Amino acid sequence: MSSTLSDAFRGKRLNLQHKLLDFTSLKELPDLYTWTEPDEYHAGQSLASESVPVIDLDGPTAVNVNLIGHACKTWGVFQVINHGIPTALLHNAMCTSRSLFTLPTEQKLKVARSPDAFDGYGFARISSFFSKLMWYEGFTNVGSPLDHFRQLWPQDYNMHCNVVEEYKKEMKKLAERLMCLILRSLGTTREDIKWAGLNGDFKDHPSPLNLNYYPACPDRDRAMGLAAHTDSSLFTILYQNSVSGLQVLREGTGWVTVPPVWDALVVNVGDMLHILSNGLYPSVLHRAVATR
């Protein structure tokens, strides 16, 4: 029995070079990517009256503390607007992501993630726990992206490094702000949360940056972009593009699509926050459906 999460991943390795496909060349869905088991939860998209809360961070702090606490407790997910991250930076980060995933497969494999590594290019880490593969490519960065980006873009790596470093810096500042609001919603005072670094910075708490790509799928009804899972972190901050693929499981409703909102960021509760809140804030089960 695995004693740690790392041990569990290590015991369920994927051979990336043998199984990764060039999605752009496929006209039919391969059997290895065909999900035929019925979903135990139904889609709740027909309930248009229910939607993931959108919170304006420019609003009064006391109001936002209550709104965020209510969203975490009842949804496990919310969107934020007026979060302070420049639109141009979000756009540039999306352009870097697109540039990476449109590189030739052999170029991307130069930074392939090894079975024991956390960062690099490859399948979603959760792929190891499913019998079928997901219609997905991903790249994870921890620390400096320089070494990987030099291999991906020998001529333009500096430009992409600058974008990613700036994006991570701004996200870290937003994460600190959100952490403070979330902890205050739990009734925690500033004096009680100095351990979290909220009066300084998060330099000792590095967070991974995940770039996710869901290629157009020839048979989206039988494929899965990213299988249902929870995140192991305190919370995740996600920037969506204009394609609506993210879904969260709403208790009593089923799967609900999180619609893209211009310049908004999605924040979802993870396993660590579920523990920290003593179960008050659920770690939301979410997935990404395949797109055409």
Short mmCIF file of C-alpha atoms in Angstrom, two decimals:
data_model
loop_
_atom_site.label_atom_id
_atom_site.label_comp_id
_atom_site.label_asym_id
_atom_site.label_seq_id
_atom_site.Cartn_x
_atom_site.Cartn_y
_atom_site.Cartn_z
CA MET A 1 0.00 0.00 0.00
CA SER A 2 1.37 3.43 -0.95
CA SER A 3 2.41 5.55 2.03
CA THR A 4 2.47 8.87 0.14
CA LEU A 5 0.88 10.40 -2.93
CA SER A 6 4.28 10.39 -4.66
CA ASP A 7 4.56 6.65 -4.01
CA ALA A 8 1.12 6.13 -5.50
CA PHE A 9 2.09 7.97 -8.70
CA ARG A 10 5.40 6.13 -8.86
CA GLY A 11 3.60 2.82 -8.80
CA LYS A 12 1.31 3.79 -11.68
CA ARG A 13 3.67 5.01 -14.40
CA LEU A 14 2.70 5.97 -17.91
CA ASN A 15 4.99 5.53 -20.89
CA LEU A 16 4.59 8.95 -22.49
CA GLN A 17 6.59 8.31 -25.64
CA HIS A 18 4.63 5.17 -26.49
CA LYS A 19 1.13 6.45 -25.79
CA LEU A 20 1.09 10.14 -26.70
CA LEU A 21 -0.74 10.83 -29.94
CA ASP A 22 -0.68 13.67 -32.44
CA PHE A 23 -4.27 14.74 -31.84
CA THR A 24 -4.42 16.92 -34.96
CA SER A 25 -3.98 13.91 -37.24
CA LEU A 26 -6.78 11.80 -35.76
CA LYS A 27 -10.15 11.50 -37.52
CA GLU A 28 -11.56 8.84 -35.18
CA LEU A 29 -11.40 8.29 -31.44
CA PRO A 30 -8.87 5.55 -30.51
CA ASP A 31 -10.07 2.84 -28.15
CA LEU A 32 -7.57 3.89 -25.49
CA TYR A 33 -9.31 7.29 -25.35
CA THR A 34 -12.89 5.99 -25.45
CA TRP A 35 -14.80 6.33 -22.19
CA THR A 36 -17.83 4.04 -22.22
CA GLU A 37 -18.68 3.75 -18.53
CA PRO A 38 -21.83 5.73 -17.60
CA ASP A 39 -21.43 8.76 -15.38
CA GLU A 40 -22.92 8.21 -11.91
CA TYR A 41 -23.88 11.90 -11.84
CA HIS A 42 -26.23 13.56 -14.31
CA ALA A 43 -25.68 16.90 -16.03
CA GLY A 44 -27.41 19.74 -14.27
CA GLN A 45 -27.01 22.33 -17.01
CA SER A 46 -30.78 22.60 -17.51
CA LEU A 47 -31.11 24.39 -14.16
CA ALA A 48 -30.28 27.82 -15.55
CA SER A 49 -31.30 29.51 -12.30
CA GLU A 50 -28.18 28.09 -10.61
CA SER A 51 -24.77 29.37 -11.63
CA VAL A 52 -21.34 29.58 -10.06
CA PRO A 53 -21.07 32.82 -8.02
CA VAL A 54 -19.15 35.74 -9.55
CA ILE A 55 -17.53 38.01 -6.94
CA ASP A 56 -16.25 41.53 -7.60
CA LEU A 57 -13.03 41.97 -5.62
CA ASP A 58 -13.43 45.74 -5.90
CA GLY A 59 -16.39 45.45 -3.55
CA PRO A 60 -16.25 46.12 0.22
CA THR A 61 -13.95 43.69 2.01
CA ALA A 62 -16.52 42.72 4.65
CA VAL A 63 -19.06 41.93 1.93
CA ASN A 64 -16.56 39.88 -0.07
CA VAL A 65 -15.53 37.90 3.00
CA ASN A 66 -19.17 36.84 3.43
CA LEU A 67 -19.68 36.17 -0.28
CA ILE A 68 -16.53 34.07 -0.56
CA GLY A 69 -17.37 32.13 2.59
CA HIS A 70 -20.86 31.38 1.30
CA ALA A 71 -19.52 30.35 -2.15
CA CYS A 72 -16.90 28.06 -0.61
CA LYS A 73 -19.47 26.43 1.67
CA THR A 74 -22.28 25.96 -0.85
CA TRP A 75 -20.38 25.53 -4.14
CA GLY A 76 -16.69 24.93 -3.45
CA VAL A 77 -15.99 27.23 -6.39
CA PHE A 78 -16.48 30.84 -7.46
CA GLN A 79 -15.28 33.31 -10.07
CA VAL A 80 -13.61 36.65 -9.35
CA ILE A 81 -13.56 39.82 -11.42
CA ASN A 82 -11.57 43.04 -10.87
CA HIS A 83 -8.84 40.85 -9.41
CA GLY A 84 -5.98 43.18 -10.35
CA ILE A 85 -4.22 41.01 -12.94
CA PRO A 86 -3.85 43.01 -16.21
CA THR A 87 -5.87 41.81 -19.18
CA ALA A 88 -2.77 42.05 -21.37
CA LEU A 89 -0.88 39.65 -19.09
CA LEU A 90 -3.72 37.10 -19.16
CA HIS A 91 -3.74 37.36 -22.95
CA ASN A 92 0.04 36.93 -23.18
CA ALA A 93 -0.04 33.90 -20.90
CA MET A 94 -2.73 32.34 -23.08
CA CYS A 95 -0.61 33.04 -26.18
CA THR A 96 2.40 31.31 -24.60
CA SER A 97 0.23 28.32 -23.77
CA ARG A 98 -1.11 28.11 -27.33
CA SER A 99 2.37 28.47 -28.76
CA LEU A 100 3.61 25.59 -26.63
CA PHE A 101 0.87 23.15 -27.55
CA THR A 102 1.04 23.92 -31.28
CA LEU A 103 4.72 22.95 -31.37
CA PRO A 104 5.54 19.67 -33.17
CA THR A 105 5.16 16.63 -30.95
CA GLU A 106 8.86 15.78 -31.13
CA GLN A 107 9.67 19.29 -29.88
CA LYS A 108 7.33 19.00 -26.92
CA LEU A 109 8.75 15.60 -26.02
CA LYS A 110 12.12 17.22 -25.39
CA VAL A 111 10.67 18.42 -22.08
CA ALA A 112 8.60 15.30 -21.37
CA ARG A 113 7.88 14.73 -17.71
CA SER A 114 9.65 11.67 -16.31
CA PRO A 115 7.57 9.23 -14.23
CA ASP A 116 9.03 10.51 -10.95
CA ALA A 117 9.05 14.22 -11.86
CA PHE A 118 6.40 16.83 -11.18
CA ASP A 119 7.16 19.35 -13.91
CA GLY A 120 7.38 19.06 -17.67
CA TYR A 121 5.13 18.09 -20.57
CA GLY A 122 2.76 15.14 -20.68
CA PHE A 123 -0.46 13.60 -19.48
CA ALA A 124 -2.40 14.85 -16.49
CA ARG A 125 -0.94 13.37 -13.32
CA ILE A 126 -4.29 11.82 -12.46
CA SER A 127 -4.15 9.77 -15.68
CA SER A 128 -2.30 7.06 -13.76
CA PHE A 129 -5.46 6.23 -11.83
CA PHE A 130 -7.73 5.63 -14.83
CA SER A 131 -7.87 2.80 -17.32
CA LYS A 132 -8.56 5.17 -20.22
CA LEU A 133 -6.55 8.15 -21.37
CA MET A 134 -7.86 11.71 -21.53
CA TRP A 135 -8.10 14.00 -24.54
CA TYR A 136 -5.58 16.31 -22.96
CA GLU A 137 -2.04 17.65 -23.06
CA GLY A 138 -0.42 19.52 -20.20
CA PHE A 139 2.71 21.30 -19.10
CA THR A 140 3.60 21.87 -15.44
CA ASN A 141 6.19 24.37 -14.24
CA VAL A 142 7.67 24.62 -10.75
CA GLY A 143 10.41 27.18 -10.20
CA SER A 144 12.09 28.75 -13.21
CA PRO A 145 10.84 27.72 -16.68
CA LEU A 146 14.16 28.68 -18.29
CA ASP A 147 15.65 25.22 -18.86
CA HIS A 148 12.47 23.80 -20.39
CA PHE A 149 11.71 26.89 -22.47
CA ARG A 150 15.21 26.93 -23.96
CA GLN A 151 14.48 23.49 -25.37
CA LEU A 152 11.00 24.39 -26.57
CA TRP A 153 11.82 27.79 -28.13
CA PRO A 154 15.58 28.05 -28.79
CA GLN A 155 15.12 31.53 -30.29
CA ASP A 156 12.19 32.99 -28.31
CA TYR A 157 12.56 31.46 -24.86
CA ASN A 158 13.27 34.79 -23.14
CA MET A 159 9.96 36.27 -24.25
CA HIS A 160 7.96 33.27 -22.97
CA CYS A 161 9.98 33.12 -19.73
CA ASN A 162 9.21 36.76 -19.01
CA VAL A 163 5.49 36.20 -19.56
CA VAL A 164 5.34 33.14 -17.29
CA GLU A 165 7.43 34.72 -14.53
CA GLU A 166 5.25 37.84 -14.51
CA TYR A 167 2.08 35.74 -14.59
CA LYS A 168 3.26 33.65 -11.63
CA LYS A 169 4.22 36.76 -9.67
CA GLU A 170 0.79 38.34 -10.16
CA MET A 171 -1.00 35.08 -9.37
CA LYS A 172 0.98 34.74 -6.15
CA LYS A 173 -0.14 38.19 -5.05
CA LEU A 174 -3.75 37.33 -5.85
CA ALA A 175 -3.44 34.00 -4.02
CA GLU A 176 -2.26 35.86 -0.91
CA ARG A 177 -5.23 38.21 -1.13
CA LEU A 178 -7.69 35.36 -1.61
CA MET A 179 -6.13 33.34 1.20
CA CYS A 180 -6.64 36.24 3.58
CA LEU A 181 -10.30 36.62 2.55
CA ILE A 182 -10.97 32.90 2.82
CA LEU A 183 -9.39 32.59 6.25
CA ARG A 184 -11.28 35.64 7.46
CA SER A 185 -14.49 33.98 6.25
CA LEU A 186 -13.63 31.15 8.65
CA GLY A 187 -13.41 33.62 11.52
CA THR A 188 -9.62 33.64 11.64
CA THR A 189 -7.87 36.89 12.63
CA ARG A 190 -4.76 38.37 11.05
CA GLU A 191 -2.76 37.58 14.17
CA ASP A 192 -3.74 33.93 13.90
CA ILE A 193 -2.61 33.53 10.30
CA LYS A 194 0.90 34.95 10.26
CA TRP A 195 2.12 31.40 9.71
CA ALA A 196 0.61 31.54 6.22
CA GLY A 197 2.94 34.33 5.12
CA LEU A 198 0.14 36.83 4.60
CA ASN A 199 2.15 39.68 6.10
CA GLY A 200 5.07 38.97 3.79
CA ASP A 201 5.20 36.88 0.66
CA PHE A 202 4.90 33.28 -0.47
CA LYS A 203 8.55 32.79 -1.48
CA ASP A 204 8.76 29.70 0.73
CA HIS A 205 5.50 28.30 -0.66
CA PRO A 206 6.07 27.66 -4.39
CA SER A 207 2.95 26.82 -6.37
CA PRO A 208 2.95 24.90 -9.64
CA LEU A 209 1.74 26.52 -12.84
CA ASN A 210 -0.27 24.16 -15.05
CA LEU A 211 -0.92 24.88 -18.71
CA ASN A 212 -3.80 22.74 -19.98
CA TYR A 213 -4.79 22.01 -23.56
CA TYR A 214 -7.89 20.18 -24.78
CA PRO A 215 -7.63 19.59 -28.55
CA ALA A 216 -10.72 19.47 -30.75
CA CYS A 217 -12.11 15.95 -30.49
CA PRO A 218 -13.72 13.91 -33.32
CA ASP A 219 -16.13 12.21 -30.89
CA ARG A 220 -16.51 14.38 -27.79
CA ASP A 221 -19.47 12.41 -26.41
CA ARG A 222 -17.27 9.36 -25.85
CA ALA A 223 -14.08 11.17 -24.82
CA MET A 224 -13.02 12.89 -21.62
CA GLY A 225 -10.95 16.06 -21.47
CA LEU A 226 -10.01 15.68 -17.80
CA ALA A 227 -11.65 13.09 -15.59
CA ALA A 228 -13.53 14.06 -12.42
CA HIS A 229 -11.17 14.81 -9.55
CA THR A 230 -10.43 17.15 -6.68
CA ASP A 231 -7.27 19.23 -6.31
CA SER A 232 -4.84 18.44 -3.49
CA SER A 233 -3.97 22.12 -2.91
CA LEU A 234 -5.59 24.75 -0.69
CA PHE A 235 -7.26 26.22 -3.76
CA THR A 236 -6.70 26.56 -7.49
CA ILE A 237 -6.87 29.73 -9.57
CA LEU A 238 -7.81 29.06 -13.19
CA TYR A 239 -7.93 31.32 -16.23
CA GLN A 240 -10.35 29.94 -18.82
CA ASN A 241 -10.41 30.73 -22.50
CA SER A 242 -13.67 31.33 -24.36
CA VAL A 243 -14.44 27.61 -24.74
CA SER A 244 -16.86 26.30 -22.13
CA GLY A 245 -15.56 22.93 -20.91
CA LEU A 246 -15.12 23.16 -17.15
CA GLN A 247 -17.84 21.52 -15.05
CA VAL A 248 -18.27 21.25 -11.28
CA LEU A 249 -20.41 18.83 -9.34
CA ARG A 250 -23.18 20.63 -7.48
CA GLU A 251 -24.77 18.59 -4.69
CA GLY A 252 -28.40 17.89 -5.49
CA THR A 253 -28.03 19.23 -9.03
CA GLY A 254 -25.34 17.31 -10.89
CA TRP A 255 -22.70 18.61 -13.27
CA VAL A 256 -22.89 22.35 -13.82
CA THR A 257 -20.86 24.15 -16.49
CA VAL A 258 -18.72 27.07 -15.34
CA PRO A 259 -19.29 29.61 -18.12
CA PRO A 260 -16.29 31.69 -19.20
CA VAL A 261 -16.63 35.28 -17.99
CA TRP A 262 -14.52 37.97 -19.63
CA ASP A 263 -11.32 38.53 -17.60
CA ALA A 264 -12.66 36.46 -14.71
CA LEU A 265 -10.66 33.83 -12.84
CA VAL A 266 -12.12 30.63 -11.42
CA VAL A 267 -11.20 29.73 -7.82
CA ASN A 268 -11.97 26.24 -6.58
CA VAL A 269 -11.54 24.75 -3.12
CA GLY A 270 -8.94 22.00 -2.80
CA ASP A 271 -8.38 19.13 -0.39
CA MET A 272 -6.12 21.09 1.97
CA LEU A 273 -8.69 23.86 2.43
CA HIS A 274 -11.35 21.21 3.04
CA ILE A 275 -9.15 19.93 5.88
CA LEU A 276 -8.24 23.40 7.14
CA SER A 277 -11.91 24.38 7.34
CA ASN A 278 -12.69 21.17 9.25
CA GLY A 279 -14.92 20.02 6.40
CA LEU A 280 -16.93 23.25 6.16
CA TYR A 281 -15.65 24.07 2.68
CA PRO A 282 -15.93 21.05 0.36
CA SER A 283 -13.16 20.19 -2.06
CA VAL A 284 -15.16 20.47 -5.26
CA LEU A 285 -15.25 17.58 -7.71
CA HIS A 286 -14.66 18.96 -11.20
CA ARG A 287 -13.87 17.83 -14.73
CA ALA A 288 -13.26 19.15 -18.24
CA VAL A 289 -15.39 17.78 -21.06
CA ALA A 290 -13.93 17.26 -24.51
CA THR A 291 -14.68 19.88 -27.17
CA ARG A 292 -15.29 19.69 -30.89
#
